[in-house]
């Protein structure tokens, strides 16, 4: 069977198991990878609401990153919810200390989580500048949804053309990071996810599925991109594969909870 790929998520915990660290670890496992996690915040959360958020002390976030990377190492990294500016800075500083931004460092997917599907703020407004300046340049690909892209690029994103222009602004601003501008929040069918990088622009249109089971789509997509990048695929191939995995997880979702239910991360695995 060989050594599994080592995937690390740096993100918040979702007690409901549908998003955050839990979605990331399930996505890694579904692809046969060995999952590791650095918890940045604990959220009390279900399919309906986020009812409490407690940040993990920055020194403990740093210690988790060091513990994992000094011993086990990683073939791919996904960064999700960070919560506040101190956490953004400590994650950027520790990743850089371990070689992020230099040749040979594993691919890094930055999901710039700002607001939960249920409407709770998951990143302090004053942390946005640090995210753009410190963390974005270390990423291989960044995966904003519409509102996040608007904030990061400081550009309107109502139409698809505007979304493409905003993504290009962010590519330039970040010094060449690939931007996956997700279309889940935009109106209309199909959903259009745009991938913009210094190498050009790709458009991934796929049917908008009529389902309430959409909790954690963004977390799942970014973890899947990290898995495929860790497997050696270029961003242009990792992204459509990851969209395909999320589509399967949406199609095969089984309603759970009273709000936006989780995806079925193990949709291609038999149940006993
Ligand atoms: N109803 C849907 N049908 C098909 N694909 C969807 C649907 N909703 C979201 N997606 C896909 O899920 C992926 C995540 O996009 P989305 O815009 O939902 O991210 P997000 O807003 O960051 O999610 P989250 O709220 O989990 O953080 C994208 O590939 C998007 O196309
Ligand atoms: Mg998201």
mmCIF file of C-alpha atoms and ligand atoms in Angstrom:
data_model
loop_
_atom_site.group_PDB
_atom_site.id
_atom_site.type_symbol
_atom_site.label_atom_id
_atom_site.label_comp_id
_atom_site.label_asym_id
_atom_site.label_seq_id
_atom_site.Cartn_x
_atom_site.Cartn_y
_atom_site.Cartn_z
ATOM 1 C CA UNK A 1 0.000 0.000 0.000
ATOM 2 C CA UNK A 2 2.976 2.323 0.513
ATOM 3 C CA UNK A 3 3.342 5.496 2.524
ATOM 4 C CA UNK A 4 0.207 7.652 2.426
ATOM 5 C CA UNK A 5 0.392 11.315 1.441
ATOM 6 C CA UNK A 6 0.579 13.551 4.518
ATOM 7 C CA UNK A 7 -2.006 16.340 4.546
ATOM 8 C CA UNK A 8 -2.181 19.056 7.176
ATOM 9 C CA UNK A 9 -5.131 21.331 7.864
ATOM 10 C CA UNK A 10 -4.739 24.516 9.906
ATOM 11 C CA UNK A 11 -8.323 25.550 10.681
ATOM 12 C CA UNK A 12 -11.167 25.819 13.167
ATOM 13 C CA UNK A 13 -13.073 22.936 14.725
ATOM 14 C CA UNK A 14 -16.766 22.487 13.802
ATOM 15 C CA UNK A 15 -18.477 20.498 16.543
ATOM 16 C CA UNK A 16 -21.179 19.546 14.038
ATOM 17 C CA UNK A 17 -18.593 17.740 11.933
ATOM 18 C CA UNK A 18 -19.632 19.231 8.593
ATOM 19 C CA UNK A 19 -17.083 21.974 8.039
ATOM 20 C CA UNK A 20 -13.693 23.068 9.373
ATOM 21 C CA UNK A 21 -11.088 20.607 10.631
ATOM 22 C CA UNK A 22 -13.612 17.785 10.607
ATOM 23 C CA UNK A 23 -14.534 18.246 6.928
ATOM 24 C CA UNK A 24 -10.864 18.552 6.048
ATOM 25 C CA UNK A 25 -9.857 15.329 7.824
ATOM 26 C CA UNK A 26 -12.759 13.433 6.237
ATOM 27 C CA UNK A 27 -11.747 14.716 2.797
ATOM 28 C CA UNK A 28 -8.144 13.652 3.377
ATOM 29 C CA UNK A 29 -9.249 10.212 4.575
ATOM 30 C CA UNK A 30 -11.621 9.787 1.625
ATOM 31 C CA UNK A 31 -8.581 10.154 -0.640
ATOM 32 C CA UNK A 32 -6.444 7.694 1.301
ATOM 33 C CA UNK A 33 -4.269 10.427 2.784
ATOM 34 C CA UNK A 34 -2.917 10.674 6.328
ATOM 35 C CA UNK A 35 -4.587 13.702 7.923
ATOM 36 C CA UNK A 36 -3.107 15.999 10.575
ATOM 37 C CA UNK A 37 -4.683 19.064 12.171
ATOM 38 C CA UNK A 38 -3.667 22.315 13.806
ATOM 39 C CA UNK A 39 -6.733 23.723 15.592
ATOM 40 C CA UNK A 40 -6.884 27.541 15.471
ATOM 41 C CA UNK A 41 -10.275 27.990 17.138
ATOM 42 C CA UNK A 42 -13.015 25.921 18.694
ATOM 43 C CA UNK A 43 -16.523 26.638 17.438
ATOM 44 C CA UNK A 44 -19.774 25.423 18.946
ATOM 45 C CA UNK A 45 -21.672 24.823 15.743
ATOM 46 C CA UNK A 46 -24.310 22.665 14.081
ATOM 47 C CA UNK A 47 -26.179 22.754 10.771
ATOM 48 C CA UNK A 48 -28.210 25.763 11.962
ATOM 49 C CA UNK A 49 -25.849 28.184 13.698
ATOM 50 C CA UNK A 50 -22.489 28.986 15.256
ATOM 51 C CA UNK A 51 -23.242 29.590 18.953
ATOM 52 C CA UNK A 52 -19.750 30.148 20.412
ATOM 53 C CA UNK A 53 -16.193 30.712 19.179
ATOM 54 C CA UNK A 54 -13.052 30.426 21.323
ATOM 55 C CA UNK A 55 -9.655 31.147 19.773
ATOM 56 C CA UNK A 56 -6.757 28.831 20.625
ATOM 57 C CA UNK A 57 -3.851 30.849 22.084
ATOM 58 C CA UNK A 58 -1.349 31.807 19.315
ATOM 59 C CA UNK A 59 1.501 30.086 21.171
ATOM 60 C CA UNK A 60 -0.477 26.826 21.117
ATOM 61 C CA UNK A 61 -1.212 27.253 17.391
ATOM 62 C CA UNK A 62 2.531 27.759 16.810
ATOM 63 C CA UNK A 63 3.384 24.713 18.940
ATOM 64 C CA UNK A 64 0.959 22.532 16.961
ATOM 65 C CA UNK A 65 2.496 23.618 13.633
ATOM 66 C CA UNK A 66 6.006 22.956 14.949
ATOM 67 C CA UNK A 67 5.019 19.578 16.427
ATOM 68 C CA UNK A 68 3.612 18.370 13.107
ATOM 69 C CA UNK A 69 6.169 19.792 10.691
ATOM 70 C CA UNK A 70 9.277 18.997 12.754
ATOM 71 C CA UNK A 71 8.318 15.340 13.081
ATOM 72 C CA UNK A 72 5.791 14.045 10.552
ATOM 73 C CA UNK A 73 6.153 16.621 7.772
ATOM 74 C CA UNK A 74 3.514 17.337 5.133
ATOM 75 C CA UNK A 75 3.008 16.821 1.390
ATOM 76 C CA UNK A 76 0.205 19.382 1.261
ATOM 77 C CA UNK A 77 -1.259 22.035 3.568
ATOM 78 C CA UNK A 78 -4.654 23.685 3.724
ATOM 79 C CA UNK A 79 -5.245 26.828 5.811
ATOM 80 C CA UNK A 80 -8.834 27.667 6.733
ATOM 81 C CA UNK A 81 -10.447 29.659 9.553
ATOM 82 C CA UNK A 82 -7.943 31.811 11.461
ATOM 83 C CA UNK A 83 -10.262 34.074 13.447
ATOM 84 C CA UNK A 84 -8.069 37.002 14.400
ATOM 85 C CA UNK A 85 -4.985 38.950 13.403
ATOM 86 C CA UNK A 86 -2.677 37.370 15.992
ATOM 87 C CA UNK A 87 -3.499 33.923 14.614
ATOM 88 C CA UNK A 88 -2.974 35.043 11.002
ATOM 89 C CA UNK A 89 0.438 36.412 11.939
ATOM 90 C CA UNK A 90 1.603 33.408 13.953
ATOM 91 C CA UNK A 91 0.531 30.947 11.230
ATOM 92 C CA UNK A 92 2.351 32.970 8.558
ATOM 93 C CA UNK A 93 5.434 33.316 10.745
ATOM 94 C CA UNK A 94 5.670 29.604 11.644
ATOM 95 C CA UNK A 95 4.979 28.425 8.075
ATOM 96 C CA UNK A 96 7.674 30.770 6.814
ATOM 97 C CA UNK A 97 10.077 29.488 9.460
ATOM 98 C CA UNK A 98 9.469 25.981 8.083
ATOM 99 C CA UNK A 99 10.190 27.110 4.515
ATOM 100 C CA UNK A 100 6.863 28.332 3.111
ATOM 101 C CA UNK A 101 7.345 30.614 0.125
ATOM 102 C CA UNK A 102 10.601 28.867 -0.827
ATOM 103 C CA UNK A 103 11.148 26.147 -3.450
ATOM 104 C CA UNK A 104 10.515 22.628 -2.171
ATOM 105 C CA UNK A 105 7.872 23.602 0.402
ATOM 106 C CA UNK A 106 4.649 21.593 -0.020
ATOM 107 C CA UNK A 107 1.725 23.183 -1.888
ATOM 108 C CA UNK A 108 -0.422 25.413 0.306
ATOM 109 C CA UNK A 109 -4.122 26.116 -0.240
ATOM 110 C CA UNK A 110 -5.453 29.210 1.517
ATOM 111 C CA UNK A 111 -9.218 29.248 2.074
ATOM 112 C CA UNK A 112 -9.751 32.835 3.279
ATOM 113 C CA UNK A 113 -12.744 32.017 5.505
ATOM 114 C CA UNK A 114 -14.496 35.199 6.691
ATOM 115 C CA UNK A 115 -18.170 34.455 7.391
ATOM 116 C CA UNK A 116 -19.923 31.131 8.103
ATOM 117 C CA UNK A 117 -22.778 29.891 5.914
ATOM 118 C CA UNK A 118 -25.065 30.735 8.852
ATOM 119 C CA UNK A 119 -23.763 34.334 8.968
ATOM 120 C CA UNK A 120 -21.267 34.384 11.857
ATOM 121 C CA UNK A 121 -18.030 36.376 11.422
ATOM 122 C CA UNK A 122 -15.053 33.993 11.463
ATOM 123 C CA UNK A 123 -12.302 36.536 10.701
ATOM 124 C CA UNK A 124 -11.923 39.894 12.429
ATOM 125 C CA UNK A 125 -12.062 42.787 9.898
ATOM 126 C CA UNK A 126 -8.678 44.072 11.101
ATOM 127 C CA UNK A 127 -7.095 40.684 10.259
ATOM 128 C CA UNK A 128 -7.771 41.012 6.516
ATOM 129 C CA UNK A 129 -4.708 43.182 5.815
ATOM 130 C CA UNK A 130 -2.398 40.716 7.597
ATOM 131 C CA UNK A 131 -3.951 37.839 5.649
ATOM 132 C CA UNK A 132 -3.247 39.619 2.342
ATOM 133 C CA UNK A 133 0.244 40.786 3.262
ATOM 134 C CA UNK A 134 1.637 37.874 5.290
ATOM 135 C CA UNK A 135 -0.200 34.698 4.304
ATOM 136 C CA UNK A 136 -1.395 35.182 0.722
ATOM 137 C CA UNK A 137 2.128 35.367 -0.778
ATOM 138 C CA UNK A 138 2.925 31.958 0.786
ATOM 139 C CA UNK A 139 -0.029 30.244 -0.926
ATOM 140 C CA UNK A 140 -0.110 28.160 -4.112
ATOM 141 C CA UNK A 141 -3.810 28.848 -4.558
ATOM 142 C CA UNK A 142 -6.381 30.931 -2.661
ATOM 143 C CA UNK A 143 -10.087 29.977 -2.751
ATOM 144 C CA UNK A 144 -12.331 32.986 -1.952
ATOM 145 C CA UNK A 145 -16.109 32.889 -2.336
ATOM 146 C CA UNK A 146 -17.786 35.991 -3.779
ATOM 147 C CA UNK A 147 -17.906 38.171 -0.653
ATOM 148 C CA UNK A 148 -14.355 37.144 0.333
ATOM 149 C CA UNK A 149 -13.024 37.986 -3.142
ATOM 150 C CA UNK A 150 -14.702 41.386 -2.979
ATOM 151 C CA UNK A 151 -13.008 42.085 0.362
ATOM 152 C CA UNK A 152 -9.556 40.801 -0.633
ATOM 153 C CA UNK A 153 -9.455 42.421 -4.080
ATOM 154 C CA UNK A 154 -11.426 45.569 -3.107
ATOM 155 C CA UNK A 155 -13.389 45.168 -6.331
ATOM 156 C CA UNK A 156 -17.087 44.443 -7.097
ATOM 157 C CA UNK A 157 -17.965 40.831 -7.938
ATOM 158 C CA UNK A 158 -21.638 40.884 -8.989
ATOM 159 C CA UNK A 159 -21.153 39.705 -12.584
ATOM 160 C CA UNK A 160 -18.899 36.907 -13.776
ATOM 161 C CA UNK A 161 -16.760 39.434 -15.666
ATOM 162 C CA UNK A 162 -16.289 41.463 -12.462
ATOM 163 C CA UNK A 163 -15.407 38.287 -10.590
ATOM 164 C CA UNK A 164 -12.724 37.519 -13.189
ATOM 165 C CA UNK A 165 -11.352 41.065 -12.965
ATOM 166 C CA UNK A 166 -11.305 40.934 -9.154
ATOM 167 C CA UNK A 167 -9.486 37.596 -9.256
ATOM 168 C CA UNK A 168 -6.895 39.011 -11.667
ATOM 169 C CA UNK A 169 -6.367 41.977 -9.331
ATOM 170 C CA UNK A 170 -5.701 39.527 -6.511
ATOM 171 C CA UNK A 171 -3.308 37.464 -8.656
ATOM 172 C CA UNK A 172 -1.291 40.637 -9.333
ATOM 173 C CA UNK A 173 -1.500 41.877 -5.763
ATOM 174 C CA UNK A 174 -0.254 38.556 -4.369
ATOM 175 C CA UNK A 175 2.685 38.266 -6.724
ATOM 176 C CA UNK A 176 1.248 35.432 -8.785
ATOM 177 C CA UNK A 177 -0.848 33.202 -6.518
ATOM 178 C CA UNK A 178 -3.578 31.274 -8.393
ATOM 179 C CA UNK A 179 -7.088 32.474 -7.436
ATOM 180 C CA UNK A 180 -10.066 30.120 -7.472
ATOM 181 C CA UNK A 181 -13.026 32.530 -7.420
ATOM 182 C CA UNK A 182 -15.901 30.282 -6.318
ATOM 183 C CA UNK A 183 -19.393 30.811 -7.648
ATOM 184 C CA UNK A 184 -21.554 29.190 -4.963
ATOM 185 C CA UNK A 185 -22.800 32.603 -3.781
ATOM 186 C CA UNK A 186 -23.535 34.009 -7.247
ATOM 187 C CA UNK A 187 -26.999 33.764 -8.774
ATOM 188 C CA UNK A 188 -27.986 31.363 -11.493
ATOM 189 C CA UNK A 189 -27.458 27.924 -12.909
ATOM 190 C CA UNK A 190 -24.856 26.603 -13.694
ATOM 191 C CA UNK A 191 -22.462 27.473 -10.864
ATOM 192 C CA UNK A 192 -19.300 28.931 -12.370
ATOM 193 C CA UNK A 193 -15.977 28.623 -10.542
ATOM 194 C CA UNK A 194 -13.185 30.702 -12.130
ATOM 195 C CA UNK A 195 -9.496 29.853 -11.849
ATOM 196 C CA UNK A 196 -7.275 32.824 -12.615
ATOM 197 C CA UNK A 197 -3.488 32.654 -12.479
ATOM 198 C CA UNK A 198 -0.474 34.142 -14.264
ATOM 199 C CA UNK A 199 -0.863 31.221 -16.699
ATOM 200 C CA UNK A 200 -4.352 32.297 -17.760
ATOM 201 C CA UNK A 201 -8.019 31.835 -16.960
ATOM 202 C CA UNK A 202 -10.138 28.668 -16.755
ATOM 203 C CA UNK A 203 -13.909 28.490 -16.307
ATOM 204 C CA UNK A 204 -15.496 25.523 -14.564
ATOM 205 C CA UNK A 205 -19.281 25.534 -15.043
ATOM 206 C CA UNK A 206 -21.324 22.793 -13.372
ATOM 207 C CA UNK A 207 -25.028 22.317 -12.553
ATOM 208 C CA UNK A 208 -26.304 24.126 -9.444
ATOM 209 C CA UNK A 209 -27.721 21.317 -7.323
ATOM 210 C CA UNK A 210 -30.978 21.961 -5.504
ATOM 211 C CA UNK A 211 -30.001 20.801 -2.011
ATOM 212 C CA UNK A 212 -29.861 22.091 1.563
ATOM 213 C CA UNK A 213 -26.815 19.917 2.272
ATOM 214 C CA UNK A 214 -24.217 22.593 1.572
ATOM 215 C CA UNK A 215 -22.556 22.990 4.973
ATOM 216 C CA UNK A 216 -18.788 22.879 4.478
ATOM 217 C CA UNK A 217 -18.630 22.985 0.661
ATOM 218 C CA UNK A 218 -15.809 25.541 0.795
ATOM 219 C CA UNK A 219 -13.760 23.662 3.418
ATOM 220 C CA UNK A 220 -14.195 20.421 1.509
ATOM 221 C CA UNK A 221 -13.248 21.939 -1.835
ATOM 222 C CA UNK A 222 -10.045 23.554 -0.518
ATOM 223 C CA UNK A 223 -8.954 20.333 1.265
ATOM 224 C CA UNK A 224 -9.571 18.332 -1.899
ATOM 225 C CA UNK A 225 -7.485 20.806 -3.918
ATOM 226 C CA UNK A 226 -4.690 20.339 -1.348
ATOM 227 C CA UNK A 227 -4.946 16.539 -1.711
ATOM 228 C CA UNK A 228 -4.648 16.663 -5.501
ATOM 229 C CA UNK A 229 -1.787 19.185 -5.386
ATOM 230 C CA UNK A 230 -0.004 16.927 -2.872
ATOM 231 C CA UNK A 231 -0.434 14.110 -5.410
ATOM 232 C CA UNK A 232 1.584 16.194 -7.849
ATOM 233 C CA UNK A 233 -1.169 17.543 -10.096
ATOM 234 C CA UNK A 234 -0.851 21.134 -11.341
ATOM 235 C CA UNK A 235 -3.467 23.611 -10.049
ATOM 236 C CA UNK A 236 -5.246 23.518 -13.436
ATOM 237 C CA UNK A 237 -5.961 19.787 -12.930
ATOM 238 C CA UNK A 238 -6.284 19.717 -9.137
ATOM 239 C CA UNK A 239 -9.172 22.222 -9.173
ATOM 240 C CA UNK A 240 -11.547 20.365 -11.563
ATOM 241 C CA UNK A 241 -10.832 17.086 -9.744
ATOM 242 C CA UNK A 242 -11.687 18.756 -6.433
ATOM 243 C CA UNK A 243 -14.907 20.229 -7.893
ATOM 244 C CA UNK A 244 -15.815 16.719 -9.057
ATOM 245 C CA UNK A 245 -15.272 15.336 -5.566
ATOM 246 C CA UNK A 246 -17.445 18.077 -3.973
ATOM 247 C CA UNK A 247 -20.149 17.466 -6.589
ATOM 248 C CA UNK A 248 -20.244 13.777 -5.664
ATOM 249 C CA UNK A 249 -20.386 14.668 -1.969
ATOM 250 C CA UNK A 250 -23.332 17.045 -2.655
ATOM 251 C CA UNK A 251 -25.203 14.559 -4.847
ATOM 252 C CA UNK A 252 -24.850 11.753 -2.291
ATOM 253 C CA UNK A 253 -25.532 13.889 0.812
ATOM 254 C CA UNK A 254 -28.114 12.524 3.241
ATOM 255 C CA UNK A 255 -30.151 15.141 5.197
ATOM 256 C CA UNK A 256 -28.835 15.534 8.768
ATOM 257 C CA UNK A 257 -29.733 18.257 11.272
ATOM 258 C CA UNK A 258 -32.325 21.026 10.892
ATOM 259 C CA UNK A 259 -30.404 23.545 8.783
ATOM 260 C CA UNK A 260 -27.773 23.295 6.049
ATOM 261 C CA UNK A 261 -26.729 19.659 6.427
ATOM 262 C CA UNK A 262 -23.273 18.233 5.764
ATOM 263 C CA UNK A 263 -21.916 16.701 2.575
ATOM 264 C CA UNK A 264 -21.284 12.990 2.208
ATOM 265 C CA UNK A 265 -17.488 12.987 2.292
ATOM 266 C CA UNK A 266 -17.294 9.210 1.965
ATOM 267 C CA UNK A 267 -19.646 9.006 -1.017
ATOM 268 C CA UNK A 268 -17.357 6.703 -2.969
ATOM 269 C CA UNK A 269 -16.685 4.343 -0.035
ATOM 270 C CA UNK A 270 -18.906 1.364 0.768
ATOM 271 C CA UNK A 271 -20.653 1.250 4.161
ATOM 272 C CA UNK A 272 -20.683 -2.038 6.102
HETATM 273 N N1 LIG B 1 -25.739 24.253 -4.886
HETATM 274 C C1 LIG B 1 -24.561 23.911 -5.402
HETATM 275 N N2 LIG B 1 -24.485 23.067 -6.459
HETATM 276 C C2 LIG B 1 -23.313 22.701 -6.990
HETATM 277 N N3 LIG B 1 -22.126 23.147 -6.522
HETATM 278 C C3 LIG B 1 -22.115 23.989 -5.479
HETATM 279 C C4 LIG B 1 -23.330 24.420 -4.857
HETATM 280 N N4 LIG B 1 -23.003 25.265 -3.826
HETATM 281 C C5 LIG B 1 -21.666 25.332 -3.817
HETATM 282 N N5 LIG B 1 -21.119 24.587 -4.806
HETATM 283 C C6 LIG B 1 -19.702 24.399 -5.094
HETATM 284 O O1 LIG B 1 -19.049 24.184 -3.864
HETATM 285 C C7 LIG B 1 -17.748 24.742 -3.911
HETATM 286 C C8 LIG B 1 -17.596 25.724 -2.756
HETATM 287 O O2 LIG B 1 -18.136 26.969 -3.169
HETATM 288 P P1 LIG B 1 -18.913 27.984 -2.225
HETATM 289 O O3 LIG B 1 -19.076 29.216 -3.040
HETATM 290 O O4 LIG B 1 -20.127 27.319 -1.660
HETATM 291 O O5 LIG B 1 -17.843 28.186 -1.091
HETATM 292 P P2 LIG B 1 -18.007 28.852 0.340
HETATM 293 O O6 LIG B 1 -19.015 29.933 0.278
HETATM 294 O O7 LIG B 1 -16.658 29.224 0.779
HETATM 295 O O8 LIG B 1 -18.553 27.662 1.213
HETATM 296 P P3 LIG B 1 -18.642 27.637 2.820
HETATM 297 O O9 LIG B 1 -19.898 28.339 3.177
HETATM 298 O O10 LIG B 1 -18.665 26.170 3.097
HETATM 299 O O11 LIG B 1 -17.448 28.321 3.350
HETATM 300 C C9 LIG B 1 -17.614 25.389 -5.283
HETATM 301 O O12 LIG B 1 -16.957 24.523 -6.174
HETATM 302 C C10 LIG B 1 -19.049 25.609 -5.704
HETATM 303 O O13 LIG B 1 -19.187 25.614 -7.089
HETATM 304 MG MG1 LIG B 2 -15.945 29.318 2.668
#
